[in-house]
Amino acid sequence: MCQARSFSSRITSVEIFLGHIFLALTLLLHSSIQATTSISHVYVVYLGANRLKNAALASNHHLHLLSKVFTSIEDAEQSMLYSYNNGFSGFSAKLNASQATSLAKLDQVITVFKSKSLKLHTTRSWDFLGLAVDNARRTPPPQLAYGSDIVVGIFDTGIWPESESFREPPEAKPIPSSWNGECVGGEEFGASVHCNRKLIGARFYLRGFEETYGPIDFTRDPEYRSPRDYLGHGTHTASTAVGSVVCNVSGFSGLGRGTARGGAPLARLAVFKTCWGKDLEGVCTEADILAAFDDAIHDGVHVISASFGYSPPLSPFFESSADIGAFHAVERGISVVFSGGNDGPDPGVVQNVAPWAVSVAASTVDRSFPTRIVIDGSFTLTGQSLISQEITGTLALATTYFNGGVCKWENWLKKLANETIILCFSTLGPVQFIEEAQAAAIRANALALIFAASPTKQLAEEVDMISTVRVDILHGTRIRNYLARSPIVPMVKIGPSKTVIGETTAPSVAYFSSRGPSSLLPDILKPDITAPGIGILAAWPPKTPPTLLPGDHRSVEWNFQSGTSMSCPHVAGVMALLQSAHPDWSPAAIRSAIMTTAYTRDTSYDLILSGGSLKSTDPFDIGAGHLNPLKAMDPGLVYNTKTEDYVLFMCNIGYTDQQIKSMVLHPEPSTTCLPSHSYRTNADFNYPSITIPSLRFTRTIKRTVSNVGPNKNTVYFVDIIRPMGVEVAIWPRILVFSKCQQEHTYYVTFKPTEISSGRYVFGEIMWTDGLHRVRSPLVVFLSNVGFVASH
């Protein structure tokens, strides 16, 4: 009995102990759930188009909605960051998850999403594009004839207003009467001092950033609480898009000397500082970005250039501030261009893929910086660099200073490489980025670096922290083998670099440029276009070192930068010229003119090469092709986009009639998901390119073009390059126009002629009247194995 009771008591003790554990876990889980719901984040609440003419009424309406999830108006006011009440309707606020969920259930609300953080995508280029300013033509080039009536908005890290690139030209006309914007002062930025008839607007947005990351730590991240730029990225992109003409400028070490100017040097500049330094990297929050879009629409900009984004997975279109802001800007006649991202060369990683905006890839120009490497006075090779003075030192393999010869910071063998030039290979390790090898060489106290990598990466893109010559693997191997055979330590002389124009085949697509297809909407080809984005020389803040790195004490007023961040403002500048030359054109017409006049062959008349490989490009690399500003001025035909196209698109991605009517600025009786839409896909969106995301059987899509050429009476004939394994038929094959702005619709039928389990094939359609060549790329995903088997 005692044993039995003892056993029973032990069971009871165990039960009590387990009960305590269960209670503790329950309390912990409950507190965890409470903590999850009570943790606040910045959310964006999107309500659609703004139909309240009064901004104060709209703000009151937003506060009323927000107060539904707070116990008092005061708490709601304290929570709100921005009320978006100009170009569209919505607000951003600090909310917990349950509050956000409650707001999302309200009928008036279209989407609620957490404010994400986006990252920045970071002279000769305009000559390469055909927009030279120092030619001998009697008529002024387009960039000196158009643009003074156009305002370009740059969403970036701000501006260095003292740069010559933003000075007010003596012949500057009065500020356009349509301008409603402001010049907001702040730290080291005076509105009356720094704004002029060139820089006509400047704003900054910090609430979303500081609510997300806390107050800026100025000891760690140098910044200005004003539109003034520290990171340099915004100054560079603004200078590229609309910078004034400045003669005899060059980058660090005097390279790239020439005349600097933006694509539209007469255009006005409005700066919207949405991005801030965090660990010396530009970070932009969606709450701030949407506030900038709202103001830009109100202020009266004509073009918006934004060089930021985030890597896939991509958010749905109306759960993205950039896509929402761009949609409402385009509805009001404002062209919007984004950088496509720097995640290449893998496919499917392109960013900013909304069909109402333009997404830009990056490519090279025909300028290079050859740098001689002379070993022991007789063995000579040539690489690429930005070196201003000759460097002489001993040559050594990386194995002498780094474990396994892998040039990484953590692999240093604690041996100093004084007066030594180290040879590093990207293939060992591998060393994915040249900056890794540079940091390692600096740690070893090397004199300079020879970096051997893929032949598609041998471009002097930016100023280096340590003198670096880029060579391909072949040249790197020859140097390595010479070192291995040499009985003594070789001596090497490097540089100085030279500026050479016209001897390099260009363009080629940058290896880092993000490729299609779109991971969010494969029905629409992205990127749309490619433009110069390698080694672009533009204005720079002299208080910011050219590399941004600690320990770099150099000062420059012009700097080389690379990225789709640099190609994006090239397109923005051309958009400004087109808008000025054709004030009646819509953003869709401007996009169409840029895309249908693009070219796909380089200066050797061969197909443009794809960096990151040795193959020719396809539309996923370059979109419609390379930017061609002069041809875009007179495209002949354009593909316009109407409300019904956007309605079709939104129906197909799952929005209801009521939501669509809330989003569209001017809803029509046809603004509804009619049954007729059920058989039309987004391939029918009236886009300048044509993409069939899955061709299993015969399909027909339609396109509509408008005559914007100089001749009202004109006839266009069609030529087709068929994708492999696909039969393409067009009806009608002739388009006869008898007046300007006349529209004609044509139909394209695709029929698979080969069986495929899934591959992309490419072709093109070309309409020509003898003067104009209106080209549309064809992208077809041929996938008909299962269909053929079942039929």
Short mmCIF file of C-alpha atoms in Angstrom, two decimals, residues 14-382:
data_model
loop_
_atom_site.label_atom_id
_atom_site.label_comp_id
_atom_site.label_asym_id
_atom_site.label_seq_id
_atom_site.Cartn_x
_atom_site.Cartn_y
_atom_site.Cartn_z
CA VAL A 14 4.62 14.64 -12.27
CA GLU A 15 1.13 15.81 -13.22
CA ILE A 16 1.58 18.98 -11.17
CA PHE A 17 4.99 19.58 -12.71
CA LEU A 18 3.67 19.04 -16.26
CA GLY A 19 0.71 21.26 -15.43
CA HIS A 20 3.06 24.05 -14.43
CA ILE A 21 4.99 23.64 -17.68
CA PHE A 22 1.76 23.70 -19.72
CA LEU A 23 0.58 26.82 -17.88
CA ALA A 24 3.93 28.51 -18.45
CA LEU A 25 3.90 27.62 -22.15
CA THR A 26 0.32 28.87 -22.45
CA LEU A 27 1.23 32.17 -20.81
CA LEU A 28 4.34 32.44 -22.99
CA LEU A 29 2.36 31.74 -26.15
CA HIS A 30 -0.32 34.22 -25.12
CA SER A 31 2.24 36.89 -24.39
CA SER A 32 3.97 36.12 -27.68
CA ILE A 33 0.68 36.56 -29.57
CA GLN A 34 0.01 39.77 -27.68
CA ALA A 35 3.51 41.01 -28.46
CA THR A 36 3.06 40.16 -32.14
CA THR A 37 -0.18 42.09 -32.36
CA SER A 38 1.10 44.99 -30.28
CA ILE A 39 4.38 45.52 -32.20
CA SER A 40 3.87 48.48 -34.49
CA HIS A 41 5.19 48.88 -38.01
CA VAL A 42 4.68 51.51 -40.68
CA TYR A 43 1.82 50.47 -42.96
CA VAL A 44 0.45 52.04 -46.13
CA VAL A 45 -3.34 52.15 -46.52
CA TYR A 46 -4.32 52.65 -50.17
CA LEU A 47 -7.81 53.92 -51.07
CA GLY A 48 -7.54 54.53 -54.83
CA ALA A 49 -7.95 57.72 -56.85
CA ASN A 50 -8.52 60.99 -54.97
CA ARG A 51 -11.86 62.50 -55.96
CA LEU A 52 -12.02 64.98 -53.10
CA LYS A 53 -10.85 68.28 -54.57
CA ASN A 54 -9.95 69.63 -51.14
CA ALA A 55 -6.78 68.26 -49.54
CA ALA A 56 -7.99 69.13 -46.04
CA LEU A 57 -11.22 67.16 -46.60
CA ALA A 58 -9.22 64.17 -47.80
CA SER A 59 -6.93 64.32 -44.76
CA ASN A 60 -9.93 64.51 -42.41
CA HIS A 61 -11.43 61.49 -44.16
CA HIS A 62 -8.17 59.57 -43.68
CA LEU A 63 -8.03 60.48 -40.01
CA HIS A 64 -11.65 59.36 -39.58
CA LEU A 65 -10.83 55.96 -41.08
CA LEU A 66 -7.69 55.60 -38.98
CA SER A 67 -9.54 56.47 -35.78
CA LYS A 68 -11.70 53.35 -36.26
CA VAL A 69 -8.77 51.26 -35.01
CA PHE A 70 -7.70 53.59 -32.19
CA THR A 71 -9.43 54.54 -28.95
CA SER A 72 -9.15 58.28 -29.64
CA ILE A 73 -8.61 60.80 -32.44
CA GLU A 74 -5.48 61.97 -30.64
CA ASP A 75 -3.95 58.48 -30.78
CA ALA A 76 -4.83 58.24 -34.48
CA GLU A 77 -3.22 61.63 -35.19
CA GLN A 78 -0.07 60.58 -33.39
CA SER A 79 0.06 57.35 -35.39
CA MET A 80 -0.30 58.96 -38.84
CA LEU A 81 2.88 59.70 -40.82
CA TYR A 82 1.48 60.98 -44.12
CA SER A 83 -1.91 61.71 -45.61
CA TYR A 84 -1.74 61.22 -49.39
CA ASN A 85 -4.34 63.64 -50.68
CA ASN A 86 -3.22 65.04 -54.04
CA GLY A 87 -2.60 62.53 -56.79
CA PHE A 88 -4.36 59.65 -55.05
CA SER A 89 -5.96 58.79 -51.74
CA GLY A 90 -4.39 56.96 -48.83
CA PHE A 91 -2.23 57.34 -45.77
CA SER A 92 0.67 55.75 -43.88
CA ALA A 93 0.62 55.12 -40.13
CA LYS A 94 2.23 53.15 -37.30
CA LEU A 95 -0.07 50.16 -36.78
CA ASN A 96 0.06 46.73 -35.25
CA ALA A 97 -1.01 43.65 -37.18
CA SER A 98 -4.57 43.52 -35.83
CA GLN A 99 -5.17 47.20 -36.61
CA ALA A 100 -3.87 46.71 -40.14
CA THR A 101 -6.13 43.69 -40.59
CA SER A 102 -9.16 45.65 -39.34
CA LEU A 103 -8.50 48.49 -41.79
CA ALA A 104 -8.06 46.05 -44.67
CA LYS A 105 -11.62 44.77 -44.07
CA LEU A 106 -13.19 48.20 -44.66
CA ASP A 107 -15.05 48.53 -47.96
CA GLN A 108 -13.28 51.76 -48.91
CA VAL A 109 -9.82 50.23 -48.55
CA ILE A 110 -8.20 48.58 -51.57
CA THR A 111 -4.95 47.37 -50.03
CA VAL A 112 -3.01 47.60 -46.76
CA PHE A 113 0.65 46.66 -46.79
CA LYS A 114 3.72 47.03 -44.63
CA SER A 115 6.09 49.79 -45.80
CA LYS A 116 9.16 48.04 -47.19
CA SER A 117 12.65 49.47 -47.62
CA LEU A 118 13.97 49.81 -51.16
CA LYS A 119 17.62 50.11 -52.20
CA LEU A 120 19.34 52.34 -54.75
CA HIS A 121 20.52 50.66 -57.94
CA THR A 122 23.82 51.87 -58.11
CA THR A 123 29.57 62.86 -70.60
CA ARG A 124 30.40 60.40 -73.20
CA SER A 125 27.09 58.60 -72.96
CA TRP A 126 25.12 61.42 -74.66
CA ASP A 127 27.58 61.66 -77.55
CA PHE A 128 27.23 57.88 -77.96
CA LEU A 129 23.45 58.31 -78.09
CA GLY A 130 23.76 60.87 -80.88
CA LEU A 131 23.00 63.97 -78.81
CA ALA A 132 26.28 65.85 -79.21
CA VAL A 133 26.27 69.58 -78.40
CA ASP A 134 29.49 70.60 -80.15
CA ASN A 135 28.68 69.53 -83.69
CA ALA A 136 28.68 71.72 -86.79
CA ARG A 137 25.02 71.40 -87.72
CA ARG A 138 23.15 74.55 -88.61
CA THR A 139 20.08 73.53 -86.66
CA PRO A 140 20.47 73.12 -82.89
CA PRO A 141 20.45 69.54 -81.58
CA PRO A 142 17.20 68.46 -79.88
CA GLN A 143 18.56 68.85 -76.35
CA LEU A 144 19.33 72.53 -77.02
CA ALA A 145 16.01 73.13 -78.77
CA TYR A 146 13.57 71.47 -76.37
CA GLY A 147 13.03 70.97 -72.67
CA SER A 148 12.78 74.41 -71.03
CA ASP A 149 9.05 73.92 -70.46
CA ILE A 150 9.51 70.49 -68.85
CA VAL A 151 10.06 69.67 -65.16
CA VAL A 152 11.84 66.41 -64.33
CA GLY A 153 11.36 65.04 -60.82
CA ILE A 154 14.26 62.99 -59.41
CA PHE A 155 13.42 60.64 -56.51
CA ASP A 156 16.78 59.93 -54.91
CA THR A 157 19.24 61.01 -52.20
CA GLY A 158 18.92 64.75 -52.80
CA ILE A 159 21.11 67.30 -54.56
CA TRP A 160 24.42 69.16 -54.23
CA PRO A 161 23.05 72.51 -55.41
CA GLU A 162 26.42 74.26 -55.84
CA SER A 163 27.43 71.92 -58.67
CA GLU A 164 27.92 73.64 -62.02
CA SER A 165 25.52 71.06 -63.41
CA PHE A 166 22.64 72.83 -61.66
CA ARG A 167 23.58 76.43 -62.22
CA GLU A 168 21.01 78.74 -63.75
CA PRO A 169 21.94 79.40 -67.39
CA PRO A 170 22.01 83.11 -68.33
CA GLU A 171 19.43 82.47 -71.05
CA ALA A 172 17.06 80.56 -68.75
CA LYS A 173 13.42 81.35 -69.35
CA PRO A 174 10.96 82.02 -66.51
CA ILE A 175 9.78 79.00 -64.52
CA PRO A 176 6.81 77.33 -66.28
CA SER A 177 3.48 78.73 -65.07
CA SER A 178 2.23 75.17 -64.49
CA TRP A 179 4.70 74.70 -61.63
CA ASN A 180 3.05 74.49 -58.18
CA GLY A 181 5.95 73.12 -56.20
CA GLU A 182 8.13 74.31 -53.34
CA CYS A 183 11.76 74.67 -52.42
CA VAL A 184 11.97 73.47 -48.82
CA GLY A 185 14.96 74.57 -46.78
CA GLY A 186 16.81 72.63 -44.10
CA GLU A 187 20.27 71.78 -42.88
CA GLU A 188 22.85 73.57 -45.07
CA PHE A 189 20.17 74.15 -47.71
CA GLY A 190 18.56 77.56 -48.11
CA ALA A 191 15.50 77.75 -50.34
CA SER A 192 16.18 81.32 -51.47
CA VAL A 193 19.92 80.65 -51.90
CA HIS A 194 20.04 77.27 -53.60
CA CYS A 195 16.93 77.12 -55.77
CA ASN A 196 16.87 79.02 -59.07
CA ARG A 197 15.37 78.81 -62.54
CA LYS A 198 17.16 75.48 -63.05
CA LEU A 199 16.65 73.81 -59.66
CA ILE A 200 13.06 74.95 -59.14
CA GLY A 201 11.88 72.50 -56.47
CA ALA A 202 13.37 70.57 -53.56
CA ARG A 203 11.66 68.52 -50.86
CA PHE A 204 12.76 65.83 -48.41
CA TYR A 205 10.90 62.94 -46.73
CA LEU A 206 12.22 61.44 -43.52
CA ARG A 207 9.26 60.28 -41.41
CA GLY A 208 9.01 56.79 -42.86
CA PHE A 209 12.77 56.22 -42.60
CA GLU A 210 13.07 57.37 -38.99
CA GLU A 211 9.95 55.50 -37.89
CA THR A 212 11.49 52.36 -39.37
CA TYR A 213 15.14 52.77 -38.36
CA GLY A 214 15.06 55.41 -35.65
CA PRO A 215 16.69 58.86 -35.81
CA ILE A 216 19.65 59.14 -38.16
CA ASP A 217 22.96 58.59 -36.39
CA PHE A 218 25.01 61.39 -37.92
CA THR A 219 28.23 60.04 -36.35
CA ARG A 220 27.86 56.80 -38.29
CA ASP A 221 25.92 57.95 -41.36
CA PRO A 222 26.86 61.44 -42.59
CA GLU A 223 23.64 63.06 -43.79
CA TYR A 224 21.81 66.37 -44.09
CA ARG A 225 18.32 66.84 -42.72
CA SER A 226 17.40 68.70 -45.88
CA PRO A 227 17.34 68.18 -49.67
CA ARG A 228 21.16 68.37 -49.66
CA ASP A 229 22.85 65.17 -50.84
CA TYR A 230 25.65 63.34 -49.05
CA LEU A 231 25.63 59.91 -50.73
CA GLY A 232 26.09 61.49 -54.17
CA HIS A 233 23.69 59.15 -55.95
CA GLY A 234 20.95 61.77 -56.35
CA THR A 235 23.36 64.46 -57.56
CA HIS A 236 24.73 62.02 -60.13
CA THR A 237 21.35 60.90 -61.50
CA ALA A 238 19.98 64.47 -61.63
CA SER A 239 23.06 65.64 -63.50
CA THR A 240 22.69 62.75 -65.97
CA ALA A 241 19.04 63.53 -66.69
CA VAL A 242 18.93 67.34 -66.88
CA GLY A 243 22.36 68.75 -65.98
CA SER A 244 23.37 72.01 -67.62
CA VAL A 245 26.16 72.06 -70.22
CA VAL A 246 29.59 72.21 -68.50
CA CYS A 247 32.74 72.27 -70.62
CA ASN A 248 36.09 70.60 -69.98
CA VAL A 249 35.20 68.33 -67.08
CA SER A 250 36.76 65.00 -66.15
CA GLY A 251 36.60 62.37 -63.47
CA PHE A 252 39.20 61.55 -60.87
CA SER A 253 42.70 61.54 -62.41
CA GLY A 254 41.58 63.57 -65.43
CA LEU A 255 40.02 60.65 -67.30
CA GLY A 256 36.93 60.95 -69.50
CA ARG A 257 37.53 64.64 -70.20
CA GLY A 258 34.86 66.36 -72.27
CA THR A 259 31.62 68.33 -72.12
CA ALA A 260 29.22 67.15 -69.45
CA ARG A 261 25.48 67.70 -69.69
CA GLY A 262 22.21 65.96 -69.10
CA GLY A 263 19.94 64.53 -71.75
CA ALA A 264 17.66 67.57 -71.45
CA PRO A 265 20.01 70.36 -70.27
CA LEU A 266 17.34 73.05 -70.65
CA ALA A 267 14.76 71.17 -68.57
CA ARG A 268 13.95 72.20 -64.99
CA LEU A 269 14.81 70.04 -62.01
CA ALA A 270 12.68 69.16 -59.00
CA VAL A 271 14.38 67.08 -56.31
CA PHE A 272 12.46 64.74 -54.00
CA LYS A 273 14.84 63.31 -51.40
CA THR A 274 13.31 59.95 -50.51
CA CYS A 275 16.47 57.95 -49.81
CA TRP A 276 18.85 58.24 -46.86
CA GLY A 277 22.21 56.86 -45.86
CA LYS A 278 22.26 53.79 -43.67
CA ASP A 279 25.65 52.11 -43.30
CA LEU A 280 26.71 54.14 -46.35
CA GLU A 281 23.96 52.57 -48.47
CA GLY A 282 20.91 54.39 -49.81
CA VAL A 283 17.66 53.19 -48.22
CA CYS A 284 14.20 54.45 -49.23
CA THR A 285 10.99 53.53 -47.38
CA GLU A 286 7.71 53.07 -49.18
CA ALA A 287 5.88 55.51 -46.92
CA ASP A 288 8.30 58.27 -47.95
CA ILE A 289 8.25 57.26 -51.63
CA LEU A 290 4.46 57.47 -51.80
CA ALA A 291 4.54 60.91 -50.15
CA ALA A 292 6.96 62.05 -52.86
CA PHE A 293 4.69 60.74 -55.63
CA ASP A 294 1.75 62.57 -54.06
CA ASP A 295 3.66 65.87 -53.97
CA ALA A 296 5.18 65.43 -57.43
CA ILE A 297 1.73 65.02 -58.97
CA HIS A 298 0.52 68.14 -57.15
CA ASP A 299 3.65 70.15 -58.00
CA GLY A 300 3.35 69.68 -61.75
CA VAL A 301 6.33 67.55 -62.81
CA HIS A 302 6.21 66.05 -66.31
CA VAL A 303 8.68 63.18 -65.88
CA ILE A 304 9.66 61.16 -62.78
CA SER A 305 12.95 59.27 -62.60
CA ALA A 306 13.42 56.78 -59.74
CA SER A 307 16.52 54.60 -59.47
CA PHE A 308 15.52 52.22 -56.67
CA GLY A 309 13.77 48.93 -56.11
CA TYR A 310 13.96 45.61 -54.30
CA SER A 311 14.87 42.11 -55.41
CA PRO A 312 12.23 39.41 -56.05
CA PRO A 313 9.91 38.11 -54.77
CA LEU A 314 7.97 41.18 -55.93
CA SER A 315 4.82 42.42 -54.20
CA PRO A 316 1.49 42.63 -56.06
CA PHE A 317 1.18 45.85 -58.07
CA PHE A 318 -1.17 47.65 -55.72
CA GLU A 319 0.80 46.61 -52.67
CA SER A 320 3.83 48.54 -53.85
CA SER A 321 4.26 52.28 -53.31
CA ALA A 322 6.30 52.69 -56.47
CA ASP A 323 3.66 50.95 -58.60
CA ILE A 324 0.73 52.81 -56.97
CA GLY A 325 2.44 56.19 -57.27
CA ALA A 326 3.49 55.54 -60.87
CA PHE A 327 -0.03 54.41 -61.84
CA HIS A 328 -1.64 57.63 -60.64
CA ALA A 329 1.16 59.76 -62.08
CA VAL A 330 0.74 58.19 -65.52
CA GLU A 331 -3.03 58.67 -65.33
CA ARG A 332 -2.36 62.40 -64.97
CA GLY A 333 0.00 62.51 -67.93
CA ILE A 334 3.33 62.13 -66.11
CA SER A 335 5.88 59.71 -67.59
CA VAL A 336 7.60 57.48 -65.00
CA VAL A 337 10.86 55.58 -65.50
CA PHE A 338 12.52 53.15 -63.07
CA SER A 339 15.83 51.33 -63.00
CA GLY A 340 15.47 47.61 -63.70
CA GLY A 341 17.84 46.46 -60.95
CA ASN A 342 21.40 45.12 -60.64
CA ASP A 343 20.72 41.44 -59.90
CA GLY A 344 21.84 40.01 -63.26
CA PRO A 345 22.84 38.08 -65.19
CA ASP A 346 20.40 35.38 -63.97
CA PRO A 347 17.00 35.43 -65.70
CA GLY A 348 13.74 36.44 -64.05
CA VAL A 349 15.10 39.00 -61.56
CA VAL A 350 14.10 42.28 -63.24
CA GLN A 351 12.45 44.81 -60.92
CA ASN A 352 9.86 47.58 -61.38
CA VAL A 353 7.72 45.64 -63.85
CA ALA A 354 4.42 47.59 -63.83
CA PRO A 355 3.04 47.98 -67.37
CA TRP A 356 2.38 51.72 -66.94
CA ALA A 357 6.03 52.61 -66.23
CA VAL A 358 9.30 52.05 -68.08
CA SER A 359 11.95 49.69 -66.70
CA VAL A 360 15.53 50.23 -67.90
CA ALA A 361 18.49 47.87 -68.32
CA ALA A 362 22.12 49.04 -68.34
CA SER A 363 24.65 48.83 -71.16
CA THR A 364 28.09 50.10 -72.15
CA VAL A 365 29.27 53.00 -74.31
CA ASP A 366 32.19 53.05 -76.75
CA ARG A 367 34.60 54.64 -74.27
CA SER A 368 37.29 52.58 -72.56
CA PHE A 369 40.25 53.19 -70.28
CA PRO A 370 43.08 50.88 -71.46
CA THR A 371 45.91 50.47 -68.97
CA ARG A 372 49.27 48.87 -69.82
CA ILE A 373 50.84 46.25 -67.56
CA VAL A 374 54.57 45.84 -68.24
CA ILE A 375 56.36 43.01 -66.39
CA ASP A 376 60.16 43.03 -66.26
CA GLY A 377 60.27 45.60 -69.03
CA SER A 378 59.31 43.17 -71.79
CA PHE A 379 56.12 41.23 -71.06
CA THR A 380 53.21 43.57 -71.86
CA LEU A 381 49.45 43.18 -71.52
CA THR A 382 46.53 45.59 -71.40
#
